[in-house]
Amino acid sequence: MKVVQYTCDTDGSWHPEAPAPDEEVQLVLVFSGGKVVRTAEILDSVRKAYPAAMISGCSTAGEIVDTQVNDGTGIVTAVRFDGTRVRGTQVDVNGAEESMEAGRKLAAVLNGDGLRHIFVLSDGLNINGSELVRGLSAGLPERVTITGGLSADGDRFRETWVIWDGALRTKAIVAIGFYGDRLSVGYGSYGGWDQFGPERLVTRAVGNTVYELDNKSALALYKRYLGEHARELPAAALLFPLSLGTGNGGMNTVRTILGVCEESGSMTFAGDVPQGSIVRLMKANFERLIDGASEAARISRESTREEFPSLAILISCIGRKLILKQRVEEEVESVREVLGDQAALTGFYSYGEIAPFRPGAKCELHNQTMTITTFYERQP
């Protein structure tokens, strides 16, 4: 397994150089923020260099390469496997209500002999990530693992896109299947936020839209807690996510708001917040956020029981980036310390992360976590 990486800066210059031609590269991941025009120019260069490769990726709220976190750049990661096949597919979605069926369609295309893992990149605004995961899981054997994330648009929440077949697509989901018994895939997801305030009962909700907490307007109650930050919704919600109780003694899931409706007093989340569930507000703890990234790396490495990985895809939530600010690279550096110097690190800041918490757990949509997928290819 060979991995090479390139960065295209905001002025169009490449580092360390423009992508070198290689017809044996099977997969290219492009994570790009900023102007769509610049991304299209990046894709032109990538297509010329890797004519036989599957080219995928998405828009971001920040790009990760090695231990750097960039804004508005393009990160290109080209992968050549020795004994692993890759295959991809894509579906369009018109709204969140189509999320589960989209997941089923993706699974139906990719399910087959030798499938070990699916990596999914989704529209970040017009999707119910929980339903997408349910649809994917329902159509796959239990042995097939799933990780990925929701694309982002910085803190603007206007439009996100994914890359499929070397082209930009809005309102779409891309899934990549990895096939073969030589590939070992690890994964881990962890947060590091603190809960505060009283527990609240979700008294009225439909899917991923919450109308009432404790029989009161959810939005009005949330605004009361945010105080002066309420003027900055929905972006301000990234600083104060909700902790969603599982009700079965398991780890809580975190949910971030994607949008608000003043007329109905409702809040729409990246994933389901079921009626009858218990929620609490959360706030940041700097050291725990960084420790959470390190813990995600540790879980992902230990889940494979292999040597250090060759490639790690890091998907961290935009909320973490807004909180950590100039310290944001510390969470990536903590991942490097766990995974070792030989691992190529790539990834992006997202509107949602997809993975099991740890090996043996079911796949879920998360918010405000660092989620890591590692790849290691064993010798024959």
mmCIF file with all atom_site columns, N, CA and C in Angstrom, residues 270-337:
data_model
loop_
_atom_site.group_PDB
_atom_site.id
_atom_site.type_symbol
_atom_site.label_atom_id
_atom_site.label_alt_id
_atom_site.label_comp_id
_atom_site.label_asym_id
_atom_site.label_entity_id
_atom_site.label_seq_id
_atom_site.pdbx_PDB_ins_code
_atom_site.Cartn_x
_atom_site.Cartn_y
_atom_site.Cartn_z
_atom_site.occupancy
_atom_site.B_iso_or_equiv
_atom_site.pdbx_formal_charge
_atom_site.auth_seq_id
_atom_site.auth_comp_id
_atom_site.auth_asym_id
_atom_site.auth_atom_id
_atom_site.pdbx_PDB_model_num
ATOM 1   N N  . ALA A 1 270 ? -28.554 17.089 12.918 1.00 0.00 ? 270 ALA A N  1
ATOM 2   C CA . ALA A 1 270 ? -27.919 16.269 11.883 1.00 0.00 ? 270 ALA A CA 1
ATOM 3   C C  . ALA A 1 270 ? -28.408 14.828 11.926 1.00 0.00 ? 270 ALA A C  1
ATOM 4   N N  . GLY A 1 271 ? -28.931 14.393 13.062 1.00 0.00 ? 271 GLY A N  1
ATOM 5   C CA . GLY A 1 271 ? -29.444 13.032 13.198 1.00 0.00 ? 271 GLY A CA 1
ATOM 6   C C  . GLY A 1 271 ? -30.654 13.017 14.107 1.00 0.00 ? 271 GLY A C  1
ATOM 7   N N  . ASP A 1 272 ? -31.252 11.856 14.267 1.00 0.00 ? 272 ASP A N  1
ATOM 8   C CA . ASP A 1 272 ? -32.478 11.718 15.045 1.00 0.00 ? 272 ASP A CA 1
ATOM 9   C C  . ASP A 1 272 ? -32.310 12.159 16.495 1.00 0.00 ? 272 ASP A C  1
ATOM 10  N N  . VAL A 1 273 ? -33.344 12.796 17.030 1.00 0.00 ? 273 VAL A N  1
ATOM 11  C CA . VAL A 1 273 ? -33.497 13.071 18.460 1.00 0.00 ? 273 VAL A CA 1
ATOM 12  C C  . VAL A 1 273 ? -34.901 12.567 18.817 1.00 0.00 ? 273 VAL A C  1
ATOM 13  N N  . PRO A 1 274 ? -35.040 11.317 19.194 1.00 0.00 ? 274 PRO A N  1
ATOM 14  C CA . PRO A 1 274 ? -36.367 10.706 19.339 1.00 0.00 ? 274 PRO A CA 1
ATOM 15  C C  . PRO A 1 274 ? -37.219 11.347 20.428 1.00 0.00 ? 274 PRO A C  1
ATOM 16  N N  . GLN A 1 275 ? -38.513 11.444 20.158 1.00 0.00 ? 275 GLN A N  1
ATOM 17  C CA . GLN A 1 275 ? -39.453 11.894 21.179 1.00 0.00 ? 275 GLN A CA 1
ATOM 18  C C  . GLN A 1 275 ? -39.405 10.933 22.362 1.00 0.00 ? 275 GLN A C  1
ATOM 19  N N  . GLY A 1 276 ? -39.374 11.492 23.574 1.00 0.00 ? 276 GLY A N  1
ATOM 20  C CA . GLY A 1 276 ? -39.279 10.679 24.770 1.00 0.00 ? 276 GLY A CA 1
ATOM 21  C C  . GLY A 1 276 ? -37.862 10.512 25.286 1.00 0.00 ? 276 GLY A C  1
ATOM 22  N N  . SER A 1 277 ? -36.871 10.954 24.529 1.00 0.00 ? 277 SER A N  1
ATOM 23  C CA . SER A 1 277 ? -35.480 10.826 24.964 1.00 0.00 ? 277 SER A CA 1
ATOM 24  C C  . SER A 1 277 ? -35.116 11.973 25.909 1.00 0.00 ? 277 SER A C  1
ATOM 25  N N  . ILE A 1 278 ? -34.008 11.778 26.609 1.00 0.00 ? 278 ILE A N  1
ATOM 26  C CA . ILE A 1 278 ? -33.509 12.763 27.562 1.00 0.00 ? 278 ILE A CA 1
ATOM 27  C C  . ILE A 1 278 ? -32.282 13.453 26.977 1.00 0.00 ? 278 ILE A C  1
ATOM 28  N N  . VAL A 1 279 ? -32.246 14.786 27.063 1.00 0.00 ? 279 VAL A N  1
ATOM 29  C CA . VAL A 1 279 ? -31.120 15.548 26.524 1.00 0.00 ? 279 VAL A CA 1
ATOM 30  C C  . VAL A 1 279 ? -30.597 16.520 27.575 1.00 0.00 ? 279 VAL A C  1
ATOM 31  N N  . ARG A 1 280 ? -29.327 16.890 27.415 1.00 0.00 ? 280 ARG A N  1
ATOM 32  C CA . ARG A 1 280 ? -28.711 17.940 28.224 1.00 0.00 ? 280 ARG A CA 1
ATOM 33  C C  . ARG A 1 280 ? -27.798 18.768 27.337 1.00 0.00 ? 280 ARG A C  1
ATOM 34  N N  . LEU A 1 281 ? -27.629 20.018 27.661 1.00 0.00 ? 281 LEU A N  1
ATOM 35  C CA . LEU A 1 281 ? -26.686 20.852 26.924 1.00 0.00 ? 281 LEU A CA 1
ATOM 36  C C  . LEU A 1 281 ? -25.259 20.447 27.265 1.00 0.00 ? 281 LEU A C  1
ATOM 37  N N  . MET A 1 282 ? -24.352 20.769 26.347 1.00 0.00 ? 282 MET A N  1
ATOM 38  C CA . MET A 1 282 ? -22.950 20.464 26.539 1.00 0.00 ? 282 MET A CA 1
ATOM 39  C C  . MET A 1 282 ? -22.117 21.713 26.254 1.00 0.00 ? 282 MET A C  1
ATOM 40  N N  . LYS A 1 283 ? -20.947 21.764 26.854 1.00 0.00 ? 283 LYS A N  1
ATOM 41  C CA . LYS A 1 283 ? -20.014 22.855 26.597 1.00 0.00 ? 283 LYS A CA 1
ATOM 42  C C  . LYS A 1 283 ? -18.607 22.282 26.518 1.00 0.00 ? 283 LYS A C  1
ATOM 43  N N  . ALA A 1 284 ? -17.692 23.089 26.013 1.00 0.00 ? 284 ALA A N  1
ATOM 44  C CA . ALA A 1 284 ? -16.352 22.588 25.716 1.00 0.00 ? 284 ALA A CA 1
ATOM 45  C C  . ALA A 1 284 ? -15.454 22.566 26.938 1.00 0.00 ? 284 ALA A C  1
ATOM 46  N N  . ASN A 1 285 ? -14.562 21.597 26.921 1.00 0.00 ? 285 ASN A N  1
ATOM 47  C CA . ASN A 1 285 ? -13.449 21.525 27.857 1.00 0.00 ? 285 ASN A CA 1
ATOM 48  C C  . ASN A 1 285 ? -12.206 21.294 27.003 1.00 0.00 ? 285 ASN A C  1
ATOM 49  N N  . PHE A 1 286 ? -11.340 22.302 26.904 1.00 0.00 ? 286 PHE A N  1
ATOM 50  C CA . PHE A 1 286 ? -10.226 22.255 25.959 1.00 0.00 ? 286 PHE A CA 1
ATOM 51  C C  . PHE A 1 286 ? -9.410  20.970 26.075 1.00 0.00 ? 286 PHE A C  1
ATOM 52  N N  . GLU A 1 287 ? -8.964  20.683 27.266 1.00 0.00 ? 287 GLU A N  1
ATOM 53  C CA . GLU A 1 287 ? -8.083  19.525 27.431 1.00 0.00 ? 287 GLU A CA 1
ATOM 54  C C  . GLU A 1 287 ? -8.804  18.228 27.108 1.00 0.00 ? 287 GLU A C  1
ATOM 55  N N  . ARG A 1 288 ? -10.082 18.147 27.476 1.00 0.00 ? 288 ARG A N  1
ATOM 56  C CA . ARG A 1 288 ? -10.823 16.919 27.205 1.00 0.00 ? 288 ARG A CA 1
ATOM 57  C C  . ARG A 1 288 ? -11.075 16.730 25.712 1.00 0.00 ? 288 ARG A C  1
ATOM 58  N N  . LEU A 1 289 ? -11.239 17.818 24.962 1.00 0.00 ? 289 LEU A N  1
ATOM 59  C CA . LEU A 1 289 ? -11.396 17.689 23.513 1.00 0.00 ? 289 LEU A CA 1
ATOM 60  C C  . LEU A 1 289 ? -10.138 17.086 22.891 1.00 0.00 ? 289 LEU A C  1
ATOM 61  N N  . ILE A 1 290 ? -8.992  17.577 23.299 1.00 0.00 ? 290 ILE A N  1
ATOM 62  C CA . ILE A 1 290 ? -7.728  17.056 22.765 1.00 0.00 ? 290 ILE A CA 1
ATOM 63  C C  . ILE A 1 290 ? -7.502  15.621 23.219 1.00 0.00 ? 290 ILE A C  1
ATOM 64  N N  . ASP A 1 291 ? -7.813  15.340 24.472 1.00 0.00 ? 291 ASP A N  1
ATOM 65  C CA . ASP A 1 291 ? -7.700  13.963 24.959 1.00 0.00 ? 291 ASP A CA 1
ATOM 66  C C  . ASP A 1 291 ? -8.665  13.043 24.215 1.00 0.00 ? 291 ASP A C  1
ATOM 67  N N  . GLY A 1 292 ? -9.834  13.580 23.842 1.00 0.00 ? 292 GLY A N  1
ATOM 68  C CA . GLY A 1 292 ? -10.802 12.786 23.094 1.00 0.00 ? 292 GLY A CA 1
ATOM 69  C C  . GLY A 1 292 ? -10.266 12.364 21.742 1.00 0.00 ? 292 GLY A C  1
ATOM 70  N N  . ALA A 1 293 ? -9.541  13.256 21.071 1.00 0.00 ? 293 ALA A N  1
ATOM 71  C CA . ALA A 1 293 ? -8.938  12.912 19.780 1.00 0.00 ? 293 ALA A CA 1
ATOM 72  C C  . ALA A 1 293 ? -7.907  11.812 19.949 1.00 0.00 ? 293 ALA A C  1
ATOM 73  N N  . SER A 1 294 ? -7.115  11.916 20.998 1.00 0.00 ? 294 SER A N  1
ATOM 74  C CA . SER A 1 294 ? -6.115  10.884 21.287 1.00 0.00 ? 294 SER A CA 1
ATOM 75  C C  . SER A 1 294 ? -6.785  9.544  21.575 1.00 0.00 ? 294 SER A C  1
ATOM 76  N N  . GLU A 1 295 ? -7.894  9.571  22.305 1.00 0.00 ? 295 GLU A N  1
ATOM 77  C CA . GLU A 1 295 ? -8.607  8.339  22.634 1.00 0.00 ? 295 GLU A CA 1
ATOM 78  C C  . GLU A 1 295 ? -9.196  7.694  21.372 1.00 0.00 ? 295 GLU A C  1
ATOM 79  N N  . ALA A 1 296 ? -9.725  8.514  20.460 1.00 0.00 ? 296 ALA A N  1
ATOM 80  C CA . ALA A 1 296 ? -10.242 7.980  19.198 1.00 0.00 ? 296 ALA A CA 1
ATOM 81  C C  . ALA A 1 296 ? -9.140  7.280  18.419 1.00 0.00 ? 296 ALA A C  1
ATOM 82  N N  . ALA A 1 297 ? -7.950  7.864  18.413 1.00 0.00 ? 297 ALA A N  1
ATOM 83  C CA . ALA A 1 297 ? -6.813  7.252  17.731 1.00 0.00 ? 297 ALA A CA 1
ATOM 84  C C  . ALA A 1 297 ? -6.429  5.933  18.380 1.00 0.00 ? 297 ALA A C  1
ATOM 85  N N  . ARG A 1 298 ? -6.422  5.917  19.706 1.00 0.00 ? 298 ARG A N  1
ATOM 86  C CA . ARG A 1 298 ? -6.068  4.688  20.419 1.00 0.00 ? 298 ARG A CA 1
ATOM 87  C C  . ARG A 1 298 ? -7.061  3.568  20.112 1.00 0.00 ? 298 ARG A C  1
ATOM 88  N N  . ILE A 1 299 ? -8.350  3.904  20.120 1.00 0.00 ? 299 ILE A N  1
ATOM 89  C CA . ILE A 1 299 ? -9.377  2.896  19.830 1.00 0.00 ? 299 ILE A CA 1
ATOM 90  C C  . ILE A 1 299 ? -9.229  2.375  18.410 1.00 0.00 ? 299 ILE A C  1
ATOM 91  N N  . SER A 1 300 ? -8.993  3.292  17.453 1.00 0.00 ? 300 SER A N  1
ATOM 92  C CA . SER A 1 300 ? -8.881  2.874  16.054 1.00 0.00 ? 300 SER A CA 1
ATOM 93  C C  . SER A 1 300 ? -7.687  1.966  15.826 1.00 0.00 ? 300 SER A C  1
ATOM 94  N N  . ARG A 1 301 ? -6.595  2.253  16.510 1.00 0.00 ? 301 ARG A N  1
ATOM 95  C CA . ARG A 1 301 ? -5.402  1.416  16.338 1.00 0.00 ? 301 ARG A CA 1
ATOM 96  C C  . ARG A 1 301 ? -5.589  0.054  16.993 1.00 0.00 ? 301 ARG A C  1
ATOM 97  N N  . GLU A 1 302 ? -6.122  0.042  18.201 1.00 0.00 ? 302 GLU A N  1
ATOM 98  C CA . GLU A 1 302 ? -6.278  -1.223 18.913 1.00 0.00 ? 302 GLU A CA 1
ATOM 99  C C  . GLU A 1 302 ? -7.348  -2.111 18.289 1.00 0.00 ? 302 GLU A C  1
ATOM 100 N N  . SER A 1 303 ? -8.284  -1.523 17.547 1.00 0.00 ? 303 SER A N  1
ATOM 101 C CA . SER A 1 303 ? -9.354  -2.324 16.964 1.00 0.00 ? 303 SER A CA 1
ATOM 102 C C  . SER A 1 303 ? -8.856  -3.280 15.892 1.00 0.00 ? 303 SER A C  1
ATOM 103 N N  . THR A 1 304 ? -7.679  -3.001 15.306 1.00 0.00 ? 304 THR A N  1
ATOM 104 C CA . THR A 1 304 ? -7.144  -3.866 14.254 1.00 0.00 ? 304 THR A CA 1
ATOM 105 C C  . THR A 1 304 ? -6.124  -4.869 14.767 1.00 0.00 ? 304 THR A C  1
ATOM 106 N N  . ARG A 1 305 ? -5.474  -4.511 15.888 1.00 0.00 ? 305 ARG A N  1
ATOM 107 C CA . ARG A 1 305 ? -4.403  -5.350 16.443 1.00 0.00 ? 305 ARG A CA 1
ATOM 108 C C  . ARG A 1 305 ? -3.323  -5.632 15.400 1.00 0.00 ? 305 ARG A C  1
ATOM 109 N N  . GLU A 1 306 ? -3.079  -4.633 14.556 1.00 0.00 ? 306 GLU A N  1
ATOM 110 C CA . GLU A 1 306 ? -2.073  -4.748 13.512 1.00 0.00 ? 306 GLU A CA 1
ATOM 111 C C  . GLU A 1 306 ? -0.917  -3.815 13.817 1.00 0.00 ? 306 GLU A C  1
ATOM 112 N N  . GLU A 1 307 ? 0.003   -3.733 12.862 1.00 0.00 ? 307 GLU A N  1
ATOM 113 C CA . GLU A 1 307 ? 1.081   -2.756 12.956 1.00 0.00 ? 307 GLU A CA 1
ATOM 114 C C  . GLU A 1 307 ? 0.489   -1.356 12.800 1.00 0.00 ? 307 GLU A C  1
ATOM 115 N N  . PHE A 1 308 ? 1.342   -0.350 12.889 1.00 0.00 ? 308 PHE A N  1
ATOM 116 C CA . PHE A 1 308 ? 0.870   1.014  12.704 1.00 0.00 ? 308 PHE A CA 1
ATOM 117 C C  . PHE A 1 308 ? 0.244   1.164  11.315 1.00 0.00 ? 308 PHE A C  1
ATOM 118 N N  . PRO A 1 309 ? -0.844  1.915  11.174 1.00 0.00 ? 309 PRO A N  1
ATOM 119 C CA . PRO A 1 309 ? -1.533  2.025  9.882  1.00 0.00 ? 309 PRO A CA 1
ATOM 120 C C  . PRO A 1 309 ? -0.727  2.825  8.861  1.00 0.00 ? 309 PRO A C  1
ATOM 121 N N  . SER A 1 310 ? -1.070  2.603  7.583  1.00 0.00 ? 310 SER A N  1
ATOM 122 C CA . SER A 1 310 ? -0.446  3.369  6.505  1.00 0.00 ? 310 SER A CA 1
ATOM 123 C C  . SER A 1 310 ? -1.222  4.637  6.193  1.00 0.00 ? 310 SER A C  1
ATOM 124 N N  . LEU A 1 311 ? -2.530  4.612  6.444  1.00 0.00 ? 311 LEU A N  1
ATOM 125 C CA . LEU A 1 311 ? -3.393  5.751  6.138  1.00 0.00 ? 311 LEU A CA 1
ATOM 126 C C  . LEU A 1 311 ? -4.416  5.913  7.248  1.00 0.00 ? 311 LEU A C  1
ATOM 127 N N  . ALA A 1 312 ? -4.661  7.153  7.655  1.00 0.00 ? 312 ALA A N  1
ATOM 128 C CA . ALA A 1 312 ? -5.717  7.454  8.616  1.00 0.00 ? 312 ALA A CA 1
ATOM 129 C C  . ALA A 1 312 ? -6.536  8.630  8.094  1.00 0.00 ? 312 ALA A C  1
ATOM 130 N N  . ILE A 1 313 ? -7.859  8.440  8.058  1.00 0.00 ? 313 ILE A N  1
ATOM 131 C CA . ILE A 1 313 ? -8.773  9.508  7.660  1.00 0.00 ? 313 ILE A CA 1
ATOM 132 C C  . ILE A 1 313 ? -9.411  10.064 8.929  1.00 0.00 ? 313 ILE A C  1
ATOM 133 N N  . LEU A 1 314 ? -9.149  11.339 9.205  1.00 0.00 ? 314 LEU A N  1
ATOM 134 C CA . LEU A 1 314 ? -9.652  11.997 10.404 1.00 0.00 ? 314 LEU A CA 1
ATOM 135 C C  . LEU A 1 314 ? -10.841 12.874 10.029 1.00 0.00 ? 314 LEU A C  1
ATOM 136 N N  . ILE A 1 315 ? -11.974 12.648 10.686 1.00 0.00 ? 315 ILE A N  1
ATOM 137 C CA . ILE A 1 315 ? -13.145 13.490 10.485 1.00 0.00 ? 315 ILE A CA 1
ATOM 138 C C  . ILE A 1 315 ? -13.538 14.052 11.841 1.00 0.00 ? 315 ILE A C  1
ATOM 139 N N  . SER A 1 316 ? -13.338 15.337 12.012 1.00 0.00 ? 316 SER A N  1
ATOM 140 C CA . SER A 1 316 ? -13.619 16.015 13.278 1.00 0.00 ? 316 SER A CA 1
ATOM 141 C C  . SER A 1 316 ? -14.699 17.062 13.034 1.00 0.00 ? 316 SER A C  1
ATOM 142 N N  . CYS A 1 317 ? -15.467 17.357 14.056 1.00 0.00 ? 317 CYS A N  1
ATOM 143 C CA . CYS A 1 317 ? -16.604 18.259 13.898 1.00 0.00 ? 317 CYS A CA 1
ATOM 144 C C  . CYS A 1 317 ? -16.174 19.719 13.877 1.00 0.00 ? 317 CYS A C  1
ATOM 145 N N  . ILE A 1 318 ? -16.857 20.511 13.078 1.00 0.00 ? 318 ILE A N  1
ATOM 146 C CA . ILE A 1 318 ? -16.561 21.942 12.996 1.00 0.00 ? 318 ILE A CA 1
ATOM 147 C C  . ILE A 1 318 ? -16.680 22.606 14.366 1.00 0.00 ? 318 ILE A C  1
ATOM 148 N N  . GLY A 1 319 ? -17.582 22.110 15.220 1.00 0.00 ? 319 GLY A N  1
ATOM 149 C CA . GLY A 1 319 ? -17.723 22.695 16.550 1.00 0.00 ? 319 GLY A CA 1
ATOM 150 C C  . GLY A 1 319 ? -16.439 22.619 17.354 1.00 0.00 ? 319 GLY A C  1
ATOM 151 N N  . ARG A 1 320 ? -15.721 21.520 17.205 1.00 0.00 ? 320 ARG A N  1
ATOM 152 C CA . ARG A 1 320 ? -14.441 21.370 17.898 1.00 0.00 ? 320 ARG A CA 1
ATOM 153 C C  . ARG A 1 320 ? -13.441 22.406 17.388 1.00 0.00 ? 320 ARG A C  1
ATOM 154 N N  . LYS A 1 321 ? -13.449 22.624 16.093 1.00 0.00 ? 321 LYS A N  1
ATOM 155 C CA . LYS A 1 321 ? -12.525 23.586 15.492 1.00 0.00 ? 321 LYS A CA 1
ATOM 156 C C  . LYS A 1 321 ? -12.820 25.009 15.968 1.00 0.00 ? 321 LYS A C  1
ATOM 157 N N  . LEU A 1 322 ? -14.105 25.359 16.063 1.00 0.00 ? 322 LEU A N  1
ATOM 158 C CA . LEU A 1 322 ? -14.466 26.699 16.515 1.00 0.00 ? 322 LEU A CA 1
ATOM 159 C C  . LEU A 1 322 ? -14.084 26.925 17.969 1.00 0.00 ? 322 LEU A C  1
ATOM 160 N N  . ILE A 1 323 ? -14.165 25.876 18.766 1.00 0.00 ? 323 ILE A N  1
ATOM 161 C CA . ILE A 1 323 ? -13.801 25.991 20.178 1.00 0.00 ? 323 ILE A CA 1
ATOM 162 C C  . ILE A 1 323 ? -12.283 26.060 20.351 1.00 0.00 ? 323 ILE A C  1
ATOM 163 N N  . LEU A 1 324 ? -11.571 25.143 19.688 1.00 0.00 ? 324 LEU A N  1
ATOM 164 C CA . LEU A 1 324 ? -10.122 25.054 19.881 1.00 0.00 ? 324 LEU A CA 1
ATOM 165 C C  . LEU A 1 324 ? -9.369  26.215 19.245 1.00 0.00 ? 324 LEU A C  1
ATOM 166 N N  . LYS A 1 325 ? -9.907  26.783 18.172 1.00 0.00 ? 325 LYS A N  1
ATOM 167 C CA . LYS A 1 325 ? -9.305  27.935 17.495 1.00 0.00 ? 325 LYS A CA 1
ATOM 168 C C  . LYS A 1 325 ? -7.831  27.684 17.182 1.00 0.00 ? 325 LYS A C  1
ATOM 169 N N  . GLN A 1 326 ? -6.939  28.526 17.696 1.00 0.00 ? 326 GLN A N  1
ATOM 170 C CA . GLN A 1 326 ? -5.515  28.404 17.349 1.00 0.00 ? 326 GLN A CA 1
ATOM 171 C C  . GLN A 1 326 ? -4.894  27.122 17.898 1.00 0.00 ? 326 GLN A C  1
ATOM 172 N N  . ARG A 1 327 ? -5.617  26.434 18.787 1.00 0.00 ? 327 ARG A N  1
ATOM 173 C CA . ARG A 1 327 ? -5.097  25.179 19.337 1.00 0.00 ? 327 ARG A CA 1
ATOM 174 C C  . ARG A 1 327 ? -5.618  23.960 18.566 1.00 0.00 ? 327 ARG A C  1
ATOM 175 N N  . VAL A 1 328 ? -6.302  24.194 17.464 1.00 0.00 ? 328 VAL A N  1
ATOM 176 C CA . VAL A 1 328 ? -6.968  23.092 16.773 1.00 0.00 ? 328 VAL A CA 1
ATOM 177 C C  . VAL A 1 328 ? -5.986  22.013 16.317 1.00 0.00 ? 328 VAL A C  1
ATOM 178 N N  . GLU A 1 329 ? -4.771  22.418 15.933 1.00 0.00 ? 329 GLU A N  1
ATOM 179 C CA . GLU A 1 329 ? -3.808  21.420 15.457 1.00 0.00 ? 329 GLU A CA 1
ATOM 180 C C  . GLU A 1 329 ? -3.333  20.492 16.570 1.00 0.00 ? 329 GLU A C  1
ATOM 181 N N  . GLU A 1 330 ? -3.584  20.885 17.815 1.00 0.00 ? 330 GLU A N  1
ATOM 182 C CA . GLU A 1 330 ? -3.174  20.024 18.917 1.00 0.00 ? 330 GLU A CA 1
ATOM 183 C C  . GLU A 1 330 ? -3.931  18.700 18.912 1.00 0.00 ? 330 GLU A C  1
ATOM 184 N N  . GLU A 1 331 ? -5.206  18.717 18.483 1.00 0.00 ? 331 GLU A N  1
ATOM 185 C CA . GLU A 1 331 ? -5.928  17.454 18.468 1.00 0.00 ? 331 GLU A CA 1
ATOM 186 C C  . GLU A 1 331 ? -5.413  16.544 17.356 1.00 0.00 ? 331 GLU A C  1
ATOM 187 N N  . VAL A 1 332 ? -4.956  17.121 16.247 1.00 0.00 ? 332 VAL A N  1
ATOM 188 C CA . VAL A 1 332 ? -4.377  16.313 15.181 1.00 0.00 ? 332 VAL A CA 1
ATOM 189 C C  . VAL A 1 332 ? -3.001  15.797 15.597 1.00 0.00 ? 332 VAL A C  1
ATOM 190 N N  . GLU A 1 333 ? -2.245  16.637 16.272 1.00 0.00 ? 333 GLU A N  1
ATOM 191 C CA . GLU A 1 333 ? -0.932  16.203 16.762 1.00 0.00 ? 333 GLU A CA 1
ATOM 192 C C  . GLU A 1 333 ? -1.064  15.054 17.765 1.00 0.00 ? 333 GLU A C  1
ATOM 193 N N  . SER A 1 334 ? -2.121  15.084 18.571 1.00 0.00 ? 334 SER A N  1
ATOM 194 C CA . SER A 1 334 ? -2.325  13.999 19.528 1.00 0.00 ? 334 SER A CA 1
ATOM 195 C C  . SER A 1 334 ? -2.640  12.689 18.824 1.00 0.00 ? 334 SER A C  1
ATOM 196 N N  . VAL A 1 335 ? -3.290  12.770 17.670 1.00 0.00 ? 335 VAL A N  1
ATOM 197 C CA . VAL A 1 335 ? -3.556  11.568 16.867 1.00 0.00 ? 335 VAL A CA 1
ATOM 198 C C  . VAL A 1 335 ? -2.249  11.026 16.293 1.00 0.00 ? 335 VAL A C  1
ATOM 199 N N  . ARG A 1 336 ? -1.413  11.927 15.815 1.00 0.00 ? 336 ARG A N  1
ATOM 200 C CA . ARG A 1 336 ? -0.118  11.518 15.263 1.00 0.00 ? 336 ARG A CA 1
ATOM 201 C C  . ARG A 1 336 ? 0.706   10.765 16.315 1.00 0.00 ? 336 ARG A C  1
ATOM 202 N N  . GLU A 1 337 ? 0.690   11.227 17.532 1.00 0.00 ? 337 GLU A N  1
ATOM 203 C CA . GLU A 1 337 ? 1.468   10.583 18.591 1.00 0.00 ? 337 GLU A CA 1
ATOM 204 C C  . GLU A 1 337 ? 1.034   9.142  18.808 1.00 0.00 ? 337 GLU A C  1
#
